Every structure is written in structure tokens, then in C-alpha cells.
Short mmCIF file of C-alpha atoms in Angstrom, two decimals:
data_model
loop_
_atom_site.label_atom_id
_atom_site.label_comp_id
_atom_site.label_asym_id
_atom_site.label_seq_id
_atom_site.Cartn_x
_atom_site.Cartn_y
_atom_site.Cartn_z
CA MET A 672 17.05 -28.35 91.46
CA ARG A 673 14.74 -26.00 89.51
CA THR A 674 11.86 -27.19 87.34
CA LYS A 675 9.30 -25.50 85.12
CA ALA A 676 6.34 -26.72 83.04
CA LYS A 677 5.43 -25.76 79.48
CA ARG A 678 2.06 -26.51 77.86
CA VAL A 679 2.23 -28.43 74.59
CA GLY A 680 -1.27 -28.94 73.19
CA ASP A 681 -3.46 -30.28 75.95
CA GLN A 682 -0.41 -31.58 77.95
CA TYR A 683 2.38 -30.08 80.06
CA LYS A 684 6.11 -30.72 79.42
CA LEU A 685 8.42 -30.73 82.47
CA ILE A 686 11.81 -28.97 82.09
CA ILE A 687 14.60 -29.65 84.66
CA GLU A 688 17.61 -27.32 85.07
CA ASN A 689 20.93 -27.29 87.04
CA THR A 690 21.17 -30.95 87.96
CA GLN A 691 24.36 -31.94 89.91
CA LYS A 692 23.45 -35.31 91.43
CA VAL A 693 25.80 -38.20 90.70
CA GLY A 694 24.55 -41.16 88.67
CA GLU A 695 21.09 -41.94 87.36
CA ILE A 696 18.29 -41.84 89.91
CA ASN A 697 14.53 -42.23 89.69
CA GLN A 698 12.66 -39.50 91.52
CA VAL A 699 9.00 -38.78 92.11
CA ARG A 700 8.00 -35.13 92.00
CA ARG A 701 4.74 -33.17 91.95
CA VAL A 702 4.77 -30.74 89.05
CA ALA A 703 3.45 -27.21 89.62
CA ALA A 704 2.82 -24.62 86.90
CA ARG A 705 0.92 -21.38 86.38
CA ARG A 706 -2.51 -21.44 84.70
CA PHE A 707 -2.29 -21.27 80.94
CA ASN A 708 -5.18 -18.77 80.79
CA LEU A 709 -3.14 -16.40 83.03
CA ARG A 710 -5.67 -16.61 85.88
CA LYS A 711 -4.42 -16.53 89.39
CA GLY A 712 -3.86 -19.74 91.23
CA ILE A 713 -1.85 -22.94 91.00
CA ILE A 714 -2.58 -26.00 88.93
CA GLU A 715 -1.36 -29.16 90.66
CA SER A 716 -0.80 -32.37 88.79
CA LYS A 717 -0.77 -35.89 90.05
CA TRP A 718 2.44 -37.37 91.40
CA VAL A 719 4.58 -38.34 88.41
CA LYS A 720 7.84 -40.29 88.02
CA PHE A 721 10.70 -38.89 85.90
CA LYS A 722 14.41 -39.76 85.34
CA VAL A 723 17.25 -37.39 86.30
CA LYS A 724 20.65 -37.98 84.57
CA CYS A 725 23.81 -36.24 85.87
CA LEU A 726 27.48 -35.91 84.78
CA ASP A 727 29.76 -38.55 86.28
CA ILE A 728 33.40 -39.69 85.72
CA LEU A 729 33.66 -43.32 84.72
CA GLU A 730 37.43 -43.68 84.19
CA SER A 731 40.60 -41.59 84.59
CA ALA A 732 44.30 -41.91 83.73
CA ILE A 733 47.69 -40.14 83.99
CA ILE A 734 50.02 -40.85 81.05
CA TYR A 735 53.70 -39.78 80.77
CA ASP A 736 54.23 -38.75 77.14
CA GLY A 737 57.53 -36.85 77.43
CA PRO A 738 61.13 -38.02 77.90
CA VAL A 739 62.00 -39.85 81.12
CA THR A 740 65.79 -39.45 80.76
CA GLY A 741 67.79 -36.34 80.03
CA THR A 742 70.19 -33.71 81.29
CA CYS A 743 68.67 -32.12 84.37
CA ARG A 744 66.89 -29.80 84.53
CA TYR A 745 64.58 -30.91 81.69
CA LYS A 746 60.82 -31.04 81.04
CA THR A 747 58.64 -34.09 80.58
CA GLY A 748 55.07 -34.24 79.26
CA VAL A 749 52.11 -35.58 81.24
CA ARG A 750 48.67 -36.23 79.74
CA VAL A 751 45.58 -36.43 82.00
CA ARG A 752 42.36 -37.99 80.68
CA VAL A 753 38.88 -38.77 81.96
CA ASN A 754 35.96 -40.74 80.48
CA ALA A 755 32.50 -39.47 81.47
CA ASP A 756 28.89 -40.38 80.78
CA MET A 757 27.92 -37.06 79.15
CA LYS A 758 29.30 -33.75 77.90
CA GLY A 759 30.35 -31.00 80.28
CA ASP A 760 33.24 -29.18 82.01
CA ILE A 761 35.01 -30.60 85.07
CA PRO A 762 37.72 -28.68 87.03
CA TYR A 763 40.76 -30.79 87.98
CA ARG A 764 44.02 -30.57 89.93
CA LEU A 765 47.27 -32.57 89.55
CA ASP A 766 49.60 -32.83 92.59
CA CYS A 767 53.06 -34.51 92.42
CA THR A 768 55.44 -35.69 95.15
CA ASP A 769 58.24 -33.30 94.14
CA GLY A 770 56.08 -30.30 95.05
CA GLN A 771 54.76 -29.50 91.59
CA SER A 772 51.04 -28.98 90.98
CA ALA A 773 48.81 -27.83 88.14
CA THR A 774 45.12 -26.98 87.68
CA GLY A 775 42.85 -26.96 84.67
CA THR A 776 39.44 -27.88 83.31
CA PHE A 777 38.43 -30.95 81.35
CA ALA A 778 36.28 -29.97 78.36
CA ILE A 779 34.46 -33.25 77.91
CA ARG A 780 33.28 -33.81 74.34
CA LYS A 781 31.46 -36.61 72.62
CA THR A 782 33.88 -38.79 70.66
CA GLY A 783 31.56 -41.61 69.62
CA PRO A 784 28.45 -43.56 70.57
CA GLN A 785 28.22 -43.46 74.36
CA SER A 786 31.83 -42.09 74.49
CA PHE A 787 32.61 -38.77 76.21
CA ILE A 788 36.32 -37.95 76.77
CA GLY A 789 38.21 -34.99 78.21
CA VAL A 790 41.99 -34.63 77.76
CA ASP A 791 44.57 -32.06 78.86
CA THR A 792 48.39 -31.90 78.51
CA LEU A 793 50.84 -30.54 81.08
CA LYS A 794 54.61 -29.97 81.35
CA LEU A 795 56.52 -30.96 84.50
CA ASP A 796 60.12 -30.16 85.47
CA VAL A 797 62.58 -33.00 86.22
CA LYS A 798 65.25 -31.84 88.68
CA LYS A 799 66.73 -35.09 90.03
CA THR A 800 66.80 -38.83 89.53
CA GLY A 801 63.99 -40.67 91.29
CA LYS A 802 60.37 -41.82 91.15
CA GLN A 803 57.75 -39.11 90.63
CA ILE A 804 54.18 -39.88 91.76
CA CYS A 805 51.27 -37.67 90.72
CA ALA A 806 47.65 -37.68 91.96
CA LEU A 807 44.71 -36.53 89.83
CA LYS A 808 41.71 -34.92 91.52
CA ALA A 809 38.47 -33.55 90.01
CA ASP A 810 35.42 -31.60 91.18
CA VAL A 811 32.15 -33.19 90.09
CA GLY A 812 29.95 -30.91 92.19
CA SER A 813 30.88 -31.89 95.73
CA GLY A 814 34.50 -30.68 95.96
CA MET A 815 37.83 -32.10 94.80
CA LYS A 816 37.97 -35.89 94.99
CA SER A 817 40.89 -38.21 94.16
CA LEU A 818 40.59 -40.12 90.91
CA THR A 819 43.87 -41.93 90.25
CA LEU A 820 47.60 -42.15 91.06
CA GLN A 821 50.48 -42.74 88.66
CA GLY A 822 54.27 -42.96 89.17
CA LYS A 823 57.23 -42.88 86.81
CA ASP A 824 61.00 -43.35 87.22
CA LEU A 825 62.77 -40.24 85.91
CA THR A 826 66.54 -40.14 85.34
CA CYS A 827 69.05 -37.30 85.20
CA GLU A 828 71.81 -38.40 82.83
CA ASP A 829 74.26 -35.65 83.76
CA VAL A 830 77.85 -35.89 82.51
CA LEU A 831 79.95 -35.05 85.57
CA ASP A 832 83.30 -34.91 83.78
CA ALA A 833 84.65 -35.60 80.29
CA ALA A 834 88.03 -35.47 78.56
CA VAL A 835 89.52 -35.87 75.07
CA TYR A 836 93.12 -37.00 74.49
CA ILE A 837 94.97 -36.79 71.14
CA ASP A 838 97.71 -39.41 71.38
CA GLY A 839 100.60 -40.18 69.03
CA PRO A 840 103.76 -38.26 68.04
CA ALA A 841 103.88 -34.52 67.40
CA LYS A 842 105.86 -35.10 64.18
CA ALA A 843 105.30 -37.73 61.50
CA SER A 844 105.18 -38.19 57.74
CA CYS A 845 101.80 -37.21 56.29
CA PRO A 846 99.19 -38.49 55.90
CA ALA A 847 99.34 -39.84 59.46
CA GLU A 848 96.85 -41.55 61.75
CA LEU A 849 96.58 -40.40 65.35
CA PRO A 850 94.42 -42.08 68.03
CA VAL A 851 91.87 -39.95 69.89
CA ARG A 852 90.65 -41.21 73.27
CA VAL A 853 87.40 -40.11 74.93
CA ARG A 854 86.56 -40.55 78.61
CA VAL A 855 83.20 -39.67 80.19
CA ASN A 856 82.39 -39.75 83.92
CA ALA A 857 78.59 -39.85 84.39
CA ARG A 858 76.17 -39.75 87.29
CA ASN A 859 74.81 -43.25 86.73
CA GLN A 860 74.91 -46.21 84.34
CA HIS A 861 73.37 -45.33 80.99
CA ALA A 862 74.26 -44.55 77.38
CA VAL A 863 75.38 -41.00 76.57
CA GLY A 864 74.60 -39.55 73.17
CA PHE A 865 77.75 -37.94 71.80
CA ASN A 866 79.25 -36.10 68.83
CA LEU A 867 83.03 -36.06 68.35
CA LYS A 868 84.26 -33.61 65.73
CA CYS A 869 87.89 -32.77 64.87
CA SER A 870 89.42 -30.02 62.73
CA THR A 871 90.81 -32.71 60.41
CA GLY A 872 87.28 -33.27 59.08
CA ASP A 873 86.64 -36.47 61.05
CA ASN A 874 83.20 -36.61 62.65
CA TRP A 875 81.42 -39.32 64.70
CA ASN A 876 77.95 -39.59 66.24
CA GLY A 877 76.54 -42.34 68.42
CA MET A 878 75.84 -43.60 71.94
CA LEU A 879 78.68 -44.10 74.42
CA LYS A 880 77.99 -46.87 76.95
CA VAL A 881 78.75 -45.93 80.56
CA ALA A 882 79.53 -48.83 82.92
CA LYS A 883 79.99 -49.01 86.67
CA THR A 884 83.69 -49.27 87.54
CA GLY A 885 83.50 -48.84 91.30
CA PRO A 886 81.34 -47.55 94.17
CA GLY A 887 79.63 -44.46 92.79
CA THR A 888 81.87 -44.40 89.70
CA TYR A 889 80.49 -44.73 86.15
CA LEU A 890 82.88 -44.40 83.20
CA GLY A 891 82.58 -44.59 79.44
CA VAL A 892 85.70 -44.87 77.22
CA MET A 893 86.20 -45.10 73.47
CA THR A 894 89.02 -44.63 70.93
CA LYS A 895 88.85 -43.25 67.40
CA LYS A 896 91.51 -42.52 64.75
CA ILE A 897 91.89 -39.27 62.84
CA LYS A 898 93.81 -38.72 59.58
CA VAL A 899 96.22 -35.76 59.55
CA LYS A 900 97.26 -34.44 56.13
CA GLU A 901 99.02 -31.15 56.90
CA THR A 902 100.99 -29.24 59.51
CA GLY A 903 98.93 -27.24 61.97
CA LYS A 904 96.91 -27.35 65.16
CA ILE A 905 94.49 -30.25 65.63
CA VAL A 906 91.38 -29.52 67.70
CA CYS A 907 88.77 -32.10 68.76
CA ALA A 908 85.50 -31.23 70.52
CA LEU A 909 83.20 -33.67 72.36
CA ARG A 910 79.52 -32.77 72.58
CA SER A 911 76.81 -34.39 74.69
CA THR A 912 73.50 -34.72 72.83
CA LEU A 913 71.13 -35.77 75.63
CA THR A 914 67.43 -34.94 75.07
CA GLY A 915 68.30 -33.25 71.80
CA VAL A 916 70.36 -30.47 73.45
CA SER A 917 73.96 -30.37 72.20
CA LYS A 918 76.65 -28.85 74.39
CA ILE A 919 80.46 -29.10 74.44
CA VAL A 920 81.69 -31.12 77.44
CA ALA A 921 85.39 -31.55 76.47
CA LEU A 922 87.88 -29.84 74.14
CA ARG A 923 91.49 -30.73 73.25
CA GLY A 924 94.13 -29.28 70.91
CA LYS A 925 97.53 -30.47 69.70
CA ASP A 926 100.26 -28.99 67.45
CA PHE A 927 101.31 -31.39 64.72
CA GLN A 928 104.06 -31.14 62.10
CA CYS A 929 104.35 -33.11 58.87
CA VAL A 930 107.93 -34.18 58.09
CA ALA A 931 109.38 -35.38 54.78
CA ARG A 932 109.89 -39.08 54.40
CA ALA A 933 112.67 -40.91 52.54
CA ILE A 934 111.80 -41.65 48.89
CA PRO A 935 112.76 -45.22 47.88
CA PRO A 936 114.58 -45.84 44.56
CA SER A 937 112.17 -45.91 41.63
CA ALA A 938 111.72 -48.91 39.34
CA GLY A 939 113.74 -49.33 36.15
CA GLY A 940 117.14 -48.53 37.64
CA LEU A 941 116.43 -44.79 38.00
CA THR A 942 117.47 -43.20 41.27
CA THR A 943 116.50 -40.05 43.12
CA GLY A 944 120.08 -38.74 43.30
CA ARG A 945 120.97 -40.50 46.53
CA PRO A 946 123.63 -43.21 46.35
CA ARG A 947 122.27 -46.69 46.69
CA SER A 948 123.45 -48.22 49.94
CA LYS A 949 125.55 -51.34 49.64
CA PRO A 950 124.20 -54.48 51.24
CA ARG A 951 125.93 -55.20 54.53
CA LYS A 952 128.04 -58.33 54.54
CA LEU A 953 127.13 -60.96 57.07
CA LEU A 954 130.19 -62.11 59.04
CA ALA A 955 130.78 -65.82 59.41
CA LEU A 956 130.14 -67.22 62.84
CA ALA A 957 133.41 -68.02 64.68
CA CYS A 958 133.31 -70.54 67.51
CA LYS A 959 136.72 -71.31 69.04
CA ASN A 960 137.02 -74.63 70.85
CA GLY A 961 133.45 -75.38 69.75
CA THR A 962 131.20 -75.97 66.73
CA ALA A 963 129.12 -73.39 64.79
CA ARG A 964 125.69 -74.91 64.30
CA ASN A 965 122.43 -73.21 63.16
CA GLY A 966 123.81 -69.77 63.90
CA LYS A 967 124.95 -70.71 67.40
CA CYS A 968 128.27 -71.63 69.03
CA VAL A 969 127.87 -75.09 70.56
CA CYS A 970 130.47 -76.11 73.17
CA LYS A 971 131.38 -79.46 74.67
CA SER A 972 129.49 -80.70 77.67
CA GLY A 973 130.50 -78.69 80.72
CA TRP A 974 132.32 -76.01 78.72
CA LYS A 975 131.06 -72.43 78.83
CA VAL A 976 130.61 -70.15 75.82
CA ARG A 977 131.82 -66.52 76.01
CA LYS A 978 131.18 -63.76 73.47
CA LEU A 979 134.27 -61.91 72.32
CA ALA A 980 132.80 -59.70 69.56
CA PRO A 981 129.82 -59.70 67.16
CA ARG A 982 129.56 -63.27 65.86
CA ARG A 983 132.82 -64.20 67.68
CA PHE A 984 132.65 -66.77 70.51
CA VAL A 985 135.01 -69.01 72.49
CA CYS A 986 134.35 -72.16 74.49
CA ASN A 987 136.24 -72.18 77.82
CA LYS A 988 137.12 -75.36 79.63
CA PRO A 989 135.75 -75.50 83.13
CA GLN A 990 138.42 -74.96 85.77
CA ALA A 991 139.22 -77.95 87.98
CA ARG A 992 138.46 -77.57 91.63
CA ILE A 993 141.57 -77.56 93.83
CA ARG A 994 142.06 -78.14 97.53
CA CYS A 995 143.82 -75.24 99.25
CA VAL A 996 144.91 -75.83 102.84
CA GLY A 997 145.85 -72.76 104.85
CA GLY A 998 144.90 -70.37 102.02
CA LYS A 999 141.99 -69.26 99.81
CA THR A 1000 140.86 -70.47 96.40
CA ILE A 1001 140.42 -67.43 94.12
CA ARG A 1002 139.58 -67.90 90.42
CA GLY A 1003 140.87 -71.46 90.40
CA ARG A 1004 144.11 -70.62 92.20
CA CYS A 1005 145.28 -71.20 95.76
CA VAL A 1006 146.31 -67.90 97.28
CA CYS A 1007 148.43 -68.19 100.43
CA PRO A 1008 149.01 -65.60 103.16
CA ARG A 1009 151.97 -63.28 102.73
CA GLY A 1010 155.23 -64.92 103.75
CA ALA A 1011 153.81 -68.45 103.51
CA VAL A 1012 155.49 -71.19 101.52
CA ILE A 1013 153.43 -73.24 98.99
CA LYS A 1014 153.83 -76.97 99.32
CA LYS A 1015 152.07 -79.95 97.87
CA ALA A 1016 149.56 -81.60 100.11
CA ARG A 1017 148.46 -85.14 100.15
CA GLY A 1018 145.82 -86.04 97.58
CA GLY A 1019 147.05 -83.50 95.00
CA GLY A 1020 146.13 -80.43 97.00
CA ILE A 1021 148.18 -77.37 97.93
CA ARG A 1022 149.19 -76.41 101.46
CA CYS A 1023 150.26 -72.98 102.63
CA GLN A 1024 152.89 -73.21 105.41
CA CYS A 1025 154.58 -70.44 107.35
CA PRO A 1026 158.44 -70.73 107.63
CA ARG A 1027 159.98 -72.11 110.73
CA GLY A 1028 159.99 -69.64 113.57
CA THR A 1029 156.93 -67.75 112.25
CA ARG A 1030 153.27 -68.16 112.59
CA LEU A 1031 150.10 -66.77 111.02
CA LEU A 1032 149.24 -63.46 112.63
CA ARG A 1033 146.45 -61.30 111.22
CA GLY A 1034 146.59 -63.00 107.82
CA ILE A 1035 150.43 -62.94 107.37
CA CYS A 1036 153.32 -65.14 108.47
CA ALA A 1037 155.30 -63.19 111.10
CA ARG A 1038 157.57 -63.86 114.07
CA PRO A 1039 155.86 -63.51 117.40
CA ALA A 1040 156.88 -60.53 119.54
CA GLY A 1041 159.44 -61.13 122.30
#
């Protein structure tokens, strides 16, 4: 600390320069000055008490002012601020966990009664999703000392994959409506700003919600309809508008042809030259062995209905079950082996019997060998 004295009238005024002590302290010093009459020697005063006031930081802060979501790599703004007890310049340094650092100087200015503030603004790069923590340090005369810490969650909203699909037929009468589907595969769950523009003049802007559909899978889907008025190629482009930067992420084209449609007869009996088609006659419902009721052929209980032709039906009587001894029942009939004689059996059944001197061999009635 350097001091000097200046004579004012019959008194001396003490001037103090280059003070760097922290805080307000009361010190006792003996003031020395040269003789006013320029004679050699030293004039020594009594011990006096005077106040020394030095620059000190009272409060500090790190404030994120820029965007915290965007398409990586993007920049975010950080504002550093200190409140001091007097005017002055203080060097500072900002260190962040992702390896970024910046240096500068706070120019502390008076902003009001007993208010001295220094502010500086920085730009930091965001390269990946995660929490960024920054530490603010300042030099108040005894080297860099830590003032405050501040963290912020930063998100990369990258679109990993996107697609546009123009559905519907390739030919139709115009004007025609065709559905357009949009699918976006993103890095995480968030809303993607989009612009969908087609060559038909249709244009949409908005936010597409992306939801988690599986482990590590985040999809956003939407459907819009476009109006096609003429033959030609339809082109639709999907743009991502994250952090104000617009870029095409998907593009799709489709060839479409307008075809003529049939013109109905005009009112007043005038026609377009085409013959008026005659109304088709509705055939009466025929139901043999049954009853036509409410457009259906209703048969007796147990009878089965069979369709013969359009609106032509017949009710068939169920076949009685027969007992076939020595043969097989096929389609309601008793079929006997070849060479067998059909005879009536007891109880109304049928019996297949081989002639005398023969017997059933391999499904036929034959005489045994030898």
C-alpha cells in the first residue's frame, strides 16, 4: 500500500493508492510527508486512525439464457453476473464439465444506490444429451477463487430417421383426396417441429409428438390428406424445424393420373347421349317343398334347404337311417360286396349274404380255392 500527504491550509490530507485488501478494515498508520517549506527532513505526525475500503464480490450467478433443446450440434447462451461493493474490473474464468472453458473480465459499474453489477455473456456448444455443470471463478487480488456452480439439462433432439408415404390409388377421378403418412424416428421422447409441404399446394406446420414404443425406440406418426386436381407427379417434403433451422429429412414422389368419371343423366329428361339403363327386375323367391318368408326359404323341421340358382331353393327331406348288415351304408343306401345277395333282415334292415358255396374274400363273394 502506498500513501502520500498533501497540505490543505494548515492541515495535511492523506491519500491512499493501490488498495487490494478484502472487506473494510480499520487500520492505524503513522503519516509521513516532506516539509512544506522544502527544507530537508521528515515531519512525523501522531498516530492516526483511517478506514481502508477494498473491492469485494458479494454475490455471483450463472444463468442459461439460450435454448436447452435442439439439433446437435447447437449453441446455447450463458450469462455470468457478479454483485460487488464498488466499481472496478475483475478477471474471471468459466469451466464446464464437457471440457469447455472461457475467460473474460467483469466491468463492474454502478447501477443504483449501493448497487454495483458486472455482467458478461458467453456461447457454449451442445454436443450431446446430458447435464452440463459450469463453475465460475474470479480473481479479486489473491488468485482465482471459486464463486458458484450451476448445472443445466441439455437435450439433443436429433431425428434419426423419417419417411413420407403417399397412399391411395394411382388413378382416380379429379379432384381426389389422397392420404399422406409421416413417420419420424427420434433419439428420445420429445416434440419435433415440422413442416410438410406438397406440390399440390397443401402445407402444414406444427409439432409432432414422439412417444416411446419400445426399448430405445421413439416414434412419431401422423396422417394428412392432400387434394389432387390434375395429372402429374406429386411430391411431398418433410422438414424438421428444430431450433429455428429448417432441413429436409424425408422426400416422397408419386405419379398420379386423373381419369374421366361417368356423367349422370341431367334433370328435366335431358340425357348425355348414353342410353338410360333399364331397371333390373327382381326375381320372385322360389322355395320348393318349403315356404318363402321375408326373403328366405323356410323348410319344415329337420328338412335341409339347398340353393339351386339365384333366388331358387329346394327343401330336401332328411334321409332315413337304415341298418345294413354285411355291407356299407353310402348316401342312404346299403351297398353290398360284389356277388352278395340282398335280403331283408329282421327289424326292417338289409342283410348282404354271399351265395351258398361262397364266402367273403377280400371284399367280394368268391369260392374258396381247392
